[in-house]
PDB file of C-alpha atoms in Angstrom:
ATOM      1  CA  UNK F   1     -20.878  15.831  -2.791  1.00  0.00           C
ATOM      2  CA  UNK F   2     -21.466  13.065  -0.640  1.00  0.00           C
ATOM      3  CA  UNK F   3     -19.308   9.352   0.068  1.00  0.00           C
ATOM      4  CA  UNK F   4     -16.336   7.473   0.347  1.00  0.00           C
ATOM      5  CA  UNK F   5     -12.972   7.813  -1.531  1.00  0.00           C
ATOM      6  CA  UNK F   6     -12.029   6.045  -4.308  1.00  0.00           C
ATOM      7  CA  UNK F   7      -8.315   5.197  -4.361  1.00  0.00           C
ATOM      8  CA  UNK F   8      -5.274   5.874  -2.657  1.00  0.00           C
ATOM      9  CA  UNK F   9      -2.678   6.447  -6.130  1.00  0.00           C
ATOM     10  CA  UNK F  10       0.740   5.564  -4.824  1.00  0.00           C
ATOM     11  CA  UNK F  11       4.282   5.029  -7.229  1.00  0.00           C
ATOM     12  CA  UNK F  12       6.788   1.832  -7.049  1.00  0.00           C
ATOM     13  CA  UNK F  13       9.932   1.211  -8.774  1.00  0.00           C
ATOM     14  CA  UNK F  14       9.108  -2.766  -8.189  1.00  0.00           C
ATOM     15  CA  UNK F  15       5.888  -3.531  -8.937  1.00  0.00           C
ATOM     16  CA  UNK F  16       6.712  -7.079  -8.775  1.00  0.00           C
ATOM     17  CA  UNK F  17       7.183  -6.813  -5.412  1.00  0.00           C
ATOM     18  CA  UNK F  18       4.063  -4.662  -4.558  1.00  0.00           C
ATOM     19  CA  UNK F  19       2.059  -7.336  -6.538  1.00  0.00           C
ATOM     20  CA  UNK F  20       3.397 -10.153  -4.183  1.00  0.00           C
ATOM     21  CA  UNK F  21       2.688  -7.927  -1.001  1.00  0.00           C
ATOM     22  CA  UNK F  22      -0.508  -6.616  -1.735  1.00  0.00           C
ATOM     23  CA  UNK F  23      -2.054  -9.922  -3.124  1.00  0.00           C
ATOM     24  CA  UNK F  24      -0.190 -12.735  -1.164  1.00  0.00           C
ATOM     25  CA  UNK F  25       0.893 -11.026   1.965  1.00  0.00           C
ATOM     26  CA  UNK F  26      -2.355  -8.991   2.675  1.00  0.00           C
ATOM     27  CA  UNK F  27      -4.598 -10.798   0.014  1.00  0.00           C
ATOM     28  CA  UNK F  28      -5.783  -7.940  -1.427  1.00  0.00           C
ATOM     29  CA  UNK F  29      -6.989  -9.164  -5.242  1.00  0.00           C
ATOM     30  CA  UNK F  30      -5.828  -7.257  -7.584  1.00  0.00           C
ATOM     31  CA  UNK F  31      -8.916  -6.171 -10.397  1.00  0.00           C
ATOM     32  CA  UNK F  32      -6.860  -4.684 -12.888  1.00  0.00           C
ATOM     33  CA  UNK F  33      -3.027  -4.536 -14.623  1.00  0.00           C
ATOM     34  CA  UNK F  34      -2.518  -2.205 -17.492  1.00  0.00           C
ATOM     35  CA  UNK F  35       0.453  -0.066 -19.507  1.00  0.00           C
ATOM     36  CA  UNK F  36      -1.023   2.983 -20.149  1.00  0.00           C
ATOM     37  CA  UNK F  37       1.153   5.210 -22.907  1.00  0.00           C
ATOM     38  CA  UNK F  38       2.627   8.734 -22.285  1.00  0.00           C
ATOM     39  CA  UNK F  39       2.561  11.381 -24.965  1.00  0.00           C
ATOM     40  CA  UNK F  40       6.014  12.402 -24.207  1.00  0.00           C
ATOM     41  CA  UNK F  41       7.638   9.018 -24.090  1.00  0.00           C
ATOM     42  CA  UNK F  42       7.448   5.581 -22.108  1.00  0.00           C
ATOM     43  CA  UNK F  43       5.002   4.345 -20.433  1.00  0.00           C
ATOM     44  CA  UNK F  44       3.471   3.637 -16.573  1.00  0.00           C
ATOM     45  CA  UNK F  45       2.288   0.239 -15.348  1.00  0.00           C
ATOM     46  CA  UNK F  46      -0.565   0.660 -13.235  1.00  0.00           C
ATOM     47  CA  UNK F  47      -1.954  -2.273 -10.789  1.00  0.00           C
ATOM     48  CA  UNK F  48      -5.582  -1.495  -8.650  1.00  0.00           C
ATOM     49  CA  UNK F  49      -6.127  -3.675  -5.457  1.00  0.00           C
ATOM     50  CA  UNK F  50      -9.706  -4.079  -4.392  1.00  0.00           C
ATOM     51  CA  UNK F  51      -9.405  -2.926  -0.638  1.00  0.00           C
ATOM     52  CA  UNK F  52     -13.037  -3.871   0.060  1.00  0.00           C
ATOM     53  CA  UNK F  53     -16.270  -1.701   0.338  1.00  0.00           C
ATOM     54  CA  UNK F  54     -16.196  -0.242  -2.990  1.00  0.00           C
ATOM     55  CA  UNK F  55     -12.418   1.117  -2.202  1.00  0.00           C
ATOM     56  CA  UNK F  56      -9.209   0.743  -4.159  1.00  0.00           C
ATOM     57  CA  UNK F  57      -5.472   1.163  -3.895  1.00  0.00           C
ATOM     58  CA  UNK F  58      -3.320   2.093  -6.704  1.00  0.00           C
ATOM     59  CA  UNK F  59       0.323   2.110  -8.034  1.00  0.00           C
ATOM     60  CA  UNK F  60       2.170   3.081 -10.856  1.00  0.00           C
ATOM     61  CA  UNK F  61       5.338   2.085 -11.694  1.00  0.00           C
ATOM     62  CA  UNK F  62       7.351   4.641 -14.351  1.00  0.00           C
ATOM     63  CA  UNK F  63       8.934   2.684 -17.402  1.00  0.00           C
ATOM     64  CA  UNK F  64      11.011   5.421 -19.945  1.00  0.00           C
ATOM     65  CA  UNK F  65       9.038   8.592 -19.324  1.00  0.00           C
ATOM     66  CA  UNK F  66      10.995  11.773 -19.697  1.00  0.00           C
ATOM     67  CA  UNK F  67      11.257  14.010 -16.519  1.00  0.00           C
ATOM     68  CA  UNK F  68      10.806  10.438 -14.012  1.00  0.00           C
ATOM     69  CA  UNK F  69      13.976   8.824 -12.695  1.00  0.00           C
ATOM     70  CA  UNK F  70      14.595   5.082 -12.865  1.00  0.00           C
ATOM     71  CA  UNK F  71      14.396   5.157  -9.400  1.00  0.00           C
ATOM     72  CA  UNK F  72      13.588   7.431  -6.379  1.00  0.00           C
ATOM     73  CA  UNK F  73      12.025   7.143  -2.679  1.00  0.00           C
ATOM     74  CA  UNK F  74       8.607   6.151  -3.002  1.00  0.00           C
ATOM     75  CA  UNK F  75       8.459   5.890   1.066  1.00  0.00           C
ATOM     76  CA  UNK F  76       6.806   9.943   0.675  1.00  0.00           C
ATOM     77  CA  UNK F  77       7.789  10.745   3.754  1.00  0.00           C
ATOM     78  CA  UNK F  78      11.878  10.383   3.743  1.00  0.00           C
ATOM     79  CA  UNK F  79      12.808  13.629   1.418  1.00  0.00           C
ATOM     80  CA  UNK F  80      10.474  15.397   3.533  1.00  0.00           C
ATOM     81  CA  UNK F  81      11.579  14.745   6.683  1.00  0.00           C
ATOM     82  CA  UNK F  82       8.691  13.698   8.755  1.00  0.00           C
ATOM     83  CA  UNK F  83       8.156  10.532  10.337  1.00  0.00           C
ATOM     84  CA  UNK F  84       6.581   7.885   8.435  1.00  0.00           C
ATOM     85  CA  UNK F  85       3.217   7.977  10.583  1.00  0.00           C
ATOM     86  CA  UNK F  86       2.623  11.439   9.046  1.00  0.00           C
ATOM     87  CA  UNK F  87       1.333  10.126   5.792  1.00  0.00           C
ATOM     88  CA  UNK F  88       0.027   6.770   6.063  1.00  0.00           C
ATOM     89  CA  UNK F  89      -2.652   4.159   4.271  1.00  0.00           C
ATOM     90  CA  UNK F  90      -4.885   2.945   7.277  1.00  0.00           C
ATOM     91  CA  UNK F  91      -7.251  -0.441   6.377  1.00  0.00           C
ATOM     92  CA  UNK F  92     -10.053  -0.697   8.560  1.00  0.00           C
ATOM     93  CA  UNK F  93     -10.243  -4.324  10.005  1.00  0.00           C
ATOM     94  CA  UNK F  94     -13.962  -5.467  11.531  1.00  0.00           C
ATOM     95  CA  UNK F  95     -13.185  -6.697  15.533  1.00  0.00           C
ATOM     96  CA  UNK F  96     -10.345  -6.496  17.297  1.00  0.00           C
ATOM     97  CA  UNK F  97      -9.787 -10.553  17.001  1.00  0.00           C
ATOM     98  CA  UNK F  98      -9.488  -9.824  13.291  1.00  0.00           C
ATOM     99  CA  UNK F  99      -6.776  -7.523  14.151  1.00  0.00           C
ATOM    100  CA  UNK F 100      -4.803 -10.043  16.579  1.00  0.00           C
ATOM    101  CA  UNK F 101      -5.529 -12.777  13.719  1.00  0.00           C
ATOM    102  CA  UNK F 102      -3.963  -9.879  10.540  1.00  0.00           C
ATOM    103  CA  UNK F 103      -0.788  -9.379  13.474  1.00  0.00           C
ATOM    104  CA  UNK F 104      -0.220 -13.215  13.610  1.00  0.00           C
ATOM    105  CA  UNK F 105      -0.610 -13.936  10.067  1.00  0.00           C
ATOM    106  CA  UNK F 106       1.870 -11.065   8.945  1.00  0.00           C
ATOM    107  CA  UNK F 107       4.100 -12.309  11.874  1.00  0.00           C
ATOM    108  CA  UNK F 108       4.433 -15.762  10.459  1.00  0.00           C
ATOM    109  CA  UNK F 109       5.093 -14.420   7.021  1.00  0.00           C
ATOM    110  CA  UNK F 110       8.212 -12.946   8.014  1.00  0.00           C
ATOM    111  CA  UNK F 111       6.639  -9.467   7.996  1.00  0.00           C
ATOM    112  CA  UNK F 112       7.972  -6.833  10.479  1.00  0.00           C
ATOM    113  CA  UNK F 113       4.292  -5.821  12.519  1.00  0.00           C
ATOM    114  CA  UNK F 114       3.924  -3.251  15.553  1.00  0.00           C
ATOM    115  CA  UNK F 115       2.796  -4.553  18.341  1.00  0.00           C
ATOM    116  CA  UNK F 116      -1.074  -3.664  19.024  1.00  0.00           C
ATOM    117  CA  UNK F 117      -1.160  -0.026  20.138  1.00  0.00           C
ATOM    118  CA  UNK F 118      -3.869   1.375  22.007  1.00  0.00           C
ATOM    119  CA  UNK F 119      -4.976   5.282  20.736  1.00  0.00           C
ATOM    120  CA  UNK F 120      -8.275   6.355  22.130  1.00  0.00           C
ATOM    121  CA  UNK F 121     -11.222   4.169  21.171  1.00  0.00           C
ATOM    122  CA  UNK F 122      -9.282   2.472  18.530  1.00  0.00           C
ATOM    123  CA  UNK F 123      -6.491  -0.419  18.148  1.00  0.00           C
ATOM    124  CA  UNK F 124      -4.155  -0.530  15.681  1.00  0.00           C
ATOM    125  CA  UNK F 125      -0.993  -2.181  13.833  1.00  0.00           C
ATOM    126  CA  UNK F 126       1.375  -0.850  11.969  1.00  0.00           C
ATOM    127  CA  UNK F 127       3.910  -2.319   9.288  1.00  0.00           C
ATOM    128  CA  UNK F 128       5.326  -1.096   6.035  1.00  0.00           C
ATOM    129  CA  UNK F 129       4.763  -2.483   2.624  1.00  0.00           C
ATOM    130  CA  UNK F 130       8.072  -2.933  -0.336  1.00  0.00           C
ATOM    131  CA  UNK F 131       7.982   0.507  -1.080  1.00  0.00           C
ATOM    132  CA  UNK F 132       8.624   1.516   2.313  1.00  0.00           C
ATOM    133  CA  UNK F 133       4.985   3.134   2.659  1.00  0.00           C
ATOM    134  CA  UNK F 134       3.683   3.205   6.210  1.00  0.00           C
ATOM    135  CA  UNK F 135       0.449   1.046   6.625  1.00  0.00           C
ATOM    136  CA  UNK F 136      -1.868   0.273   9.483  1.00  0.00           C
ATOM    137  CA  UNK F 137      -4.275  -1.869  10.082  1.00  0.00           C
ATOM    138  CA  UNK F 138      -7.309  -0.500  12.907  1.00  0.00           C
TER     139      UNK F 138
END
């Protein structure tokens, strides 16, 4: 099997919030909003952002369905104990200007960015998104 991946499928308990983030923060448009039904009960709202090249990012957020709590960490990485960098969403950005322009734009949104960190050949920022998912930016 050859190619890229898909989608990244991630959960939120707000997908208000995601919306705003992922469409008006990053500007990511999203393609698609739809309920989809569970046999057992309830239902999950999904919402796809077009990431670019053919790629996608996901979430579902859990309305009534038996066995999901109303609400629980979506950050993945805080009931497991590892830092946040351990699982991660990274968006590739084309130059490094780009990257200086994404850090000053997410700046002047309010939006808590890393500085630009230097790891081997690449450059990257770092921020998280509502759901307290670690994100960078390289």
């Amino acid at each position: 099997m050859k190619g890229g991946f898909s989608h990244v499928g991630l959960a939120t308990c707000d997908m208000e919030s995601t919306k705003h983030f992922y469409e008006r923060v990053l500007g990511f448009n999203c393609i698609l909003e739809n309920r989809i039904s569970v046999k057992e009960g309830g239902y999950l709202r999904q919402a796809i952002f077009d990431i670019g090249q053919g790629q996608f990012i996901a979430f579902l957020e859990s309305h009534e369905v038996p066995g999901i709590a109303r609400e629980y960490d979506t950050s993945i990485t805080s009931n497991l104990g590892v830092p946040s960098m351990f699982y991660h969403v990274a968006f590739s950005v084309d130059t490094p200007e780009k990257l200086n322009e994404m850090r000053s734009a997410l700046h002047k949104k309010g939006i808590t960015v890393s500085d630009i960190v230097q790891h081997g050949p690449a450059k990257s920022i770092y921020l998280k998104d509502p759901n307290k998912i670690q994100l960078e930016f390289t």
